[in-house]
Short mmCIF file of C-alpha atoms and ligand atoms in Angstrom, two decimals:
data_model
loop_
_atom_site.label_atom_id
_atom_site.label_comp_id
_atom_site.label_asym_id
_atom_site.label_seq_id
_atom_site.Cartn_x
_atom_site.Cartn_y
_atom_site.Cartn_z
CA MET T 12 -40.60 131.45 -22.60
CA ASP T 13 -40.53 135.01 -23.94
CA SER T 14 -43.23 135.66 -26.49
CA ALA T 15 -41.51 138.51 -28.26
CA LEU T 16 -38.52 138.82 -30.50
CA ALA T 17 -35.30 139.36 -28.58
CA SER T 18 -34.69 143.10 -28.49
CA GLU T 19 -30.93 142.82 -28.85
CA PRO T 20 -29.66 141.37 -32.10
CA ALA T 21 -27.43 138.34 -31.86
CA PRO T 22 -23.73 139.20 -32.18
CA ASP T 23 -21.81 138.79 -35.43
CA GLY T 24 -24.62 140.06 -37.60
CA ASP T 25 -26.99 137.36 -36.36
CA LEU T 26 -24.89 134.67 -37.99
CA TYR T 27 -23.76 132.82 -34.89
CA LEU T 28 -25.84 131.65 -31.97
CA ARG T 29 -25.63 133.68 -28.78
CA ARG T 30 -23.46 132.02 -26.18
CA THR T 31 -26.33 132.32 -23.70
CA VAL T 32 -28.65 130.12 -25.75
CA SER T 33 -29.38 126.99 -23.75
CA THR T 34 -32.58 125.72 -25.37
CA ALA T 35 -33.30 125.01 -29.01
CA ALA T 36 -36.76 124.14 -30.24
CA LYS T 37 -37.55 122.69 -33.63
CA LEU T 38 -40.79 123.73 -35.30
CA LEU T 39 -42.16 122.82 -38.70
CA VAL T 40 -43.82 125.13 -41.18
CA VAL T 41 -46.00 122.99 -43.41
CA GLY T 42 -48.82 123.28 -45.90
CA HIS T 43 -49.86 122.34 -49.39
CA PHE T 44 -48.14 123.38 -52.59
CA ALA T 45 -47.50 127.12 -52.99
CA VAL T 46 -49.19 128.14 -49.74
CA GLY T 47 -46.23 130.36 -48.77
CA LYS T 48 -43.95 128.14 -46.66
CA THR T 49 -40.67 129.32 -48.20
CA THR T 50 -41.84 132.94 -47.96
CA PHE T 51 -42.82 132.47 -44.30
CA VAL T 52 -39.51 130.90 -43.21
CA GLY T 53 -37.62 133.53 -45.23
CA SER T 54 -39.42 136.47 -43.64
CA LEU T 55 -38.79 135.17 -40.11
CA SER T 56 -35.27 133.82 -40.27
CA GLU T 57 -32.47 135.95 -38.83
CA ILE T 58 -29.93 134.03 -40.90
CA ARG T 59 -30.05 133.70 -44.65
CA PRO T 60 -32.51 130.83 -44.95
CA LEU T 61 -31.42 127.60 -46.52
CA ARG T 62 -33.62 127.00 -49.52
CA THR T 63 -33.88 124.14 -51.95
CA GLU T 64 -35.76 125.80 -54.78
CA GLU T 65 -35.81 124.31 -58.24
CA THR T 66 -37.46 125.53 -61.39
CA MET T 67 -40.83 123.85 -61.87
CA THR T 68 -41.05 121.47 -64.76
CA GLN T 69 -43.86 120.60 -67.11
CA ALA T 70 -44.15 117.23 -65.35
CA GLY T 71 -44.95 118.96 -62.06
CA ALA T 72 -47.55 121.21 -63.70
CA SER T 73 -49.90 118.25 -64.03
CA VAL T 74 -49.88 117.54 -60.27
CA ASP T 75 -49.16 120.93 -58.66
CA ASP T 76 -52.08 123.31 -59.08
CA LEU T 77 -50.86 126.78 -60.10
CA ALA T 78 -54.27 128.47 -60.24
CA GLY T 79 -54.01 131.91 -58.61
CA ILE T 80 -50.21 131.83 -58.35
CA GLU T 81 -49.29 131.89 -62.03
CA GLY T 82 -46.13 133.96 -61.34
CA LYS T 83 -44.56 131.12 -59.38
CA THR T 84 -41.65 129.57 -61.24
CA THR T 85 -39.84 127.55 -58.57
CA THR T 86 -40.83 125.00 -55.96
CA THR T 87 -39.15 123.60 -52.84
CA VAL T 88 -37.74 120.16 -53.57
CA ALA T 89 -36.44 119.26 -50.10
CA MET T 90 -36.94 121.83 -47.35
CA ASP T 91 -36.54 125.36 -46.05
CA PHE T 92 -34.51 126.06 -42.96
CA GLY T 93 -34.31 129.19 -40.83
CA ARG T 94 -33.41 130.32 -37.34
CA LEU T 95 -35.08 132.74 -34.95
CA THR T 96 -33.70 133.75 -31.55
CA LEU T 97 -36.63 134.43 -29.24
CA SER T 98 -34.72 135.29 -26.09
CA ASP T 99 -31.17 135.17 -24.72
CA SER T 100 -31.66 131.53 -23.89
CA LEU T 101 -34.08 130.24 -26.52
CA VAL T 102 -33.66 129.71 -30.23
CA LEU T 103 -36.18 128.33 -32.69
CA TYR T 104 -35.17 126.29 -35.71
CA LEU T 105 -37.75 126.43 -38.44
CA PHE T 106 -38.06 123.65 -40.99
CA GLY T 107 -40.33 124.21 -43.96
CA ALA T 108 -41.57 120.92 -45.33
CA PRO T 109 -43.18 120.42 -48.74
CA GLY T 110 -46.77 119.26 -48.49
CA GLN T 111 -47.10 117.17 -51.63
CA GLN T 112 -47.83 113.47 -51.15
CA ARG T 113 -44.59 112.55 -52.89
CA PHE T 114 -42.64 114.01 -49.96
CA THR T 115 -44.27 111.89 -47.24
CA ARG T 116 -41.08 109.97 -46.49
CA LEU T 117 -39.09 113.16 -46.08
CA TRP T 118 -41.66 114.25 -43.52
CA GLN T 119 -41.04 111.28 -41.30
CA ASP T 120 -37.40 112.33 -40.94
CA MET T 121 -38.17 116.01 -40.63
CA THR T 122 -40.73 115.61 -37.85
CA HIS T 123 -38.15 113.84 -35.68
CA GLY T 124 -37.59 115.99 -32.58
CA ALA T 125 -40.08 118.66 -33.63
CA LEU T 126 -42.31 120.15 -30.93
CA GLY T 127 -45.11 121.13 -33.27
CA ALA T 128 -46.06 122.54 -36.63
CA LEU T 129 -47.62 125.63 -38.10
CA VAL T 130 -49.95 124.68 -40.94
CA LEU T 131 -50.27 127.42 -43.54
CA ALA T 132 -53.60 127.44 -45.36
CA ASP T 133 -55.06 129.36 -48.30
CA THR T 134 -58.80 130.14 -48.35
CA ARG T 135 -58.87 129.50 -52.12
CA ARG T 136 -57.99 125.85 -51.53
CA LEU T 137 -58.75 124.96 -47.95
CA GLU T 138 -59.49 121.34 -48.83
CA GLN T 139 -55.84 120.91 -49.85
CA SER T 140 -54.80 121.29 -46.20
CA PHE T 141 -56.37 117.99 -45.19
CA ASP T 142 -53.48 115.79 -46.35
CA VAL T 143 -51.01 117.78 -44.29
CA MET T 144 -53.19 117.95 -41.18
CA GLY T 145 -53.90 114.22 -41.49
CA LEU T 146 -50.20 113.47 -41.65
CA LEU T 147 -49.52 115.57 -38.54
CA GLU T 148 -52.30 113.81 -36.68
CA GLU T 149 -50.91 110.42 -37.71
CA LEU T 150 -47.50 111.46 -36.44
CA GLY T 151 -48.98 112.86 -33.22
CA LEU T 152 -47.55 116.33 -33.78
CA PRO T 153 -49.58 119.24 -32.37
CA TYR T 154 -50.27 122.09 -34.76
CA ALA T 155 -51.75 125.55 -35.14
CA VAL T 156 -53.23 126.86 -38.39
CA ALA T 157 -52.36 130.18 -40.02
CA VAL T 158 -54.39 131.33 -43.00
CA ASN T 159 -51.88 133.03 -45.29
CA HIS T 160 -53.79 135.82 -46.92
CA PHE T 161 -53.30 136.13 -50.68
CA ASP T 162 -54.56 139.12 -52.65
CA GLY T 163 -58.09 138.44 -53.86
CA ALA T 164 -58.51 135.31 -51.75
CA PRO T 165 -61.94 135.04 -50.08
CA VAL T 166 -62.18 136.16 -46.46
CA TYR T 167 -64.38 133.94 -44.29
CA PRO T 168 -65.39 134.29 -40.65
CA GLU T 169 -63.19 132.29 -38.30
CA GLU T 170 -66.00 129.89 -37.44
CA GLU T 171 -66.51 128.97 -41.09
CA ILE T 172 -62.82 128.26 -41.58
CA ARG T 173 -62.76 126.16 -38.41
CA GLU T 174 -65.69 124.19 -39.66
CA ALA T 175 -64.28 123.80 -43.17
CA LEU T 176 -60.96 122.53 -41.77
CA ASP T 177 -62.70 120.50 -39.07
CA LEU T 178 -60.46 121.98 -36.37
CA LEU T 179 -60.63 121.01 -32.72
CA PRO T 180 -61.82 123.88 -30.49
CA GLU T 181 -58.35 124.21 -28.92
CA THR T 182 -56.44 124.37 -32.21
CA PRO T 183 -55.29 127.97 -32.71
CA LEU T 184 -56.38 129.65 -35.94
CA VAL T 185 -54.83 132.95 -37.02
CA THR T 186 -54.45 134.95 -40.22
CA CYS T 187 -51.09 136.11 -41.49
CA ASP T 188 -49.21 137.57 -44.40
CA ALA T 189 -46.18 135.34 -44.87
CA ARG T 190 -44.27 138.19 -46.51
CA ASP T 191 -44.48 140.28 -43.36
CA ARG T 192 -42.09 139.52 -40.50
CA VAL T 193 -44.31 140.89 -37.74
CA SER T 194 -47.37 139.07 -39.00
CA SER T 195 -45.42 135.81 -39.41
CA THR T 196 -43.97 136.21 -35.92
CA ARG T 197 -47.48 136.55 -34.48
CA ALA T 198 -48.57 133.38 -36.23
CA LEU T 199 -45.57 131.49 -34.90
CA ILE T 200 -46.17 132.81 -31.40
CA SER T 201 -49.72 131.43 -31.51
CA LEU T 202 -48.18 128.00 -32.09
CA VAL T 203 -45.54 128.41 -29.37
CA GLU T 204 -48.16 129.57 -26.84
CA TYR T 205 -50.37 126.62 -27.74
CA LEU T 206 -47.47 124.22 -27.21
CA GLN T 207 -46.77 125.85 -23.85
CA ARG T 208 -50.41 125.53 -22.77
CA ARG T 209 -50.39 121.84 -23.70
CA THR T 210 -47.22 121.29 -21.68
CA VAL T 211 -48.69 123.01 -18.62
CA VAL T 212 -51.90 120.96 -18.86
CA ARG T 213 -49.91 117.72 -19.19
CA GLU T 214 -47.74 118.59 -16.19
CA HIS T 215 -50.88 118.95 -14.09
CA VAL T 216 -52.53 115.72 -15.21
N1 GTP K 313 -50.14 137.98 -51.81
C1 GTP K 313 -49.39 137.13 -51.13
N2 GTP K 313 -48.52 136.38 -51.81
C2 GTP K 313 -47.76 135.50 -51.11
C3 GTP K 313 -47.89 135.37 -49.71
N3 GTP K 313 -47.06 134.40 -49.28
C4 GTP K 313 -46.43 133.93 -50.40
N4 GTP K 313 -46.85 134.61 -51.50
C5 GTP K 313 -46.43 134.35 -52.88
O1 GTP K 313 -46.94 133.08 -53.24
C6 GTP K 313 -46.01 132.36 -54.03
C7 GTP K 313 -45.72 131.01 -53.39
O2 GTP K 313 -44.97 131.20 -52.21
P1 GTP K 313 -43.88 130.15 -51.71
O3 GTP K 313 -43.32 130.73 -50.46
O4 GTP K 313 -42.95 129.76 -52.78
O5 GTP K 313 -44.81 128.91 -51.38
P2 GTP K 313 -44.35 127.45 -50.90
O6 GTP K 313 -45.44 126.96 -50.02
O7 GTP K 313 -42.98 127.48 -50.35
O8 GTP K 313 -44.37 126.67 -52.28
P3 GTP K 313 -43.83 125.18 -52.56
O9 GTP K 313 -42.54 125.01 -51.84
O10 GTP K 313 -43.64 125.15 -54.06
O11 GTP K 313 -44.89 124.25 -52.11
C8 GTP K 313 -44.77 133.25 -54.14
O12 GTP K 313 -44.83 133.89 -55.39
C9 GTP K 313 -44.93 134.24 -53.00
O13 GTP K 313 -44.34 135.49 -53.28
C10 GTP K 313 -48.82 136.22 -49.02
O14 GTP K 313 -48.99 136.19 -47.81
N5 GTP K 313 -49.54 137.07 -49.80
MG1 MG K 314 -41.39 126.33 -50.84
#
């Protein structure tokens, strides 16, 4: 699998899949409320991402913690969807799934056929990632973690974040800026490479 963006753009302004594409992989982008999932899928997708944003209501304000992201006025009510062609033969479909407990049932459908997940985390609220990571573990879906860096958020050494999130030694941990395509691509590649390594190990067991 190529680990770089395809150098040639897909024909027809990236709207249609290349005829040479023979493999499609489904990956999830998950994380707690307001961690940057919609931003991440949007910065990576070569097609206009499908979004299901709705204005946040007063009712949601009591359960969704807006501390540090006061400018946020909408939230994802179903999912984000984007597409990224990695090589002439391989395309990734990205599904952004809301992390709130009330969306657990949606998750069960969305994880169907997925190879793995990228968990976005925010150092201002690391403990909020546990629900999402627990759900992935229950569903048996491998994941990598990307700390999405927000302005003013504390910066901790990797080891401290690993310990705080109780990550296994093999779980990849990277930092990214979800608004930046190159940075988001790197984070996604860390997940894809991890999935590849797991496949190779399994084939040799
Ligand atoms: N500074 C900074 N801001 C970011 C970054 N990523 C996202 N944001 C901002 O954070 C806010 C939340 O981002 P979203 O992409 O809506 O987060 P989300 O996880 O999709 O949110 P929900 O779907 O409501 O759970 C938006 O105002 C983004 O512009 C980042 O890497 N750095
Ligand atoms: Mg969203």
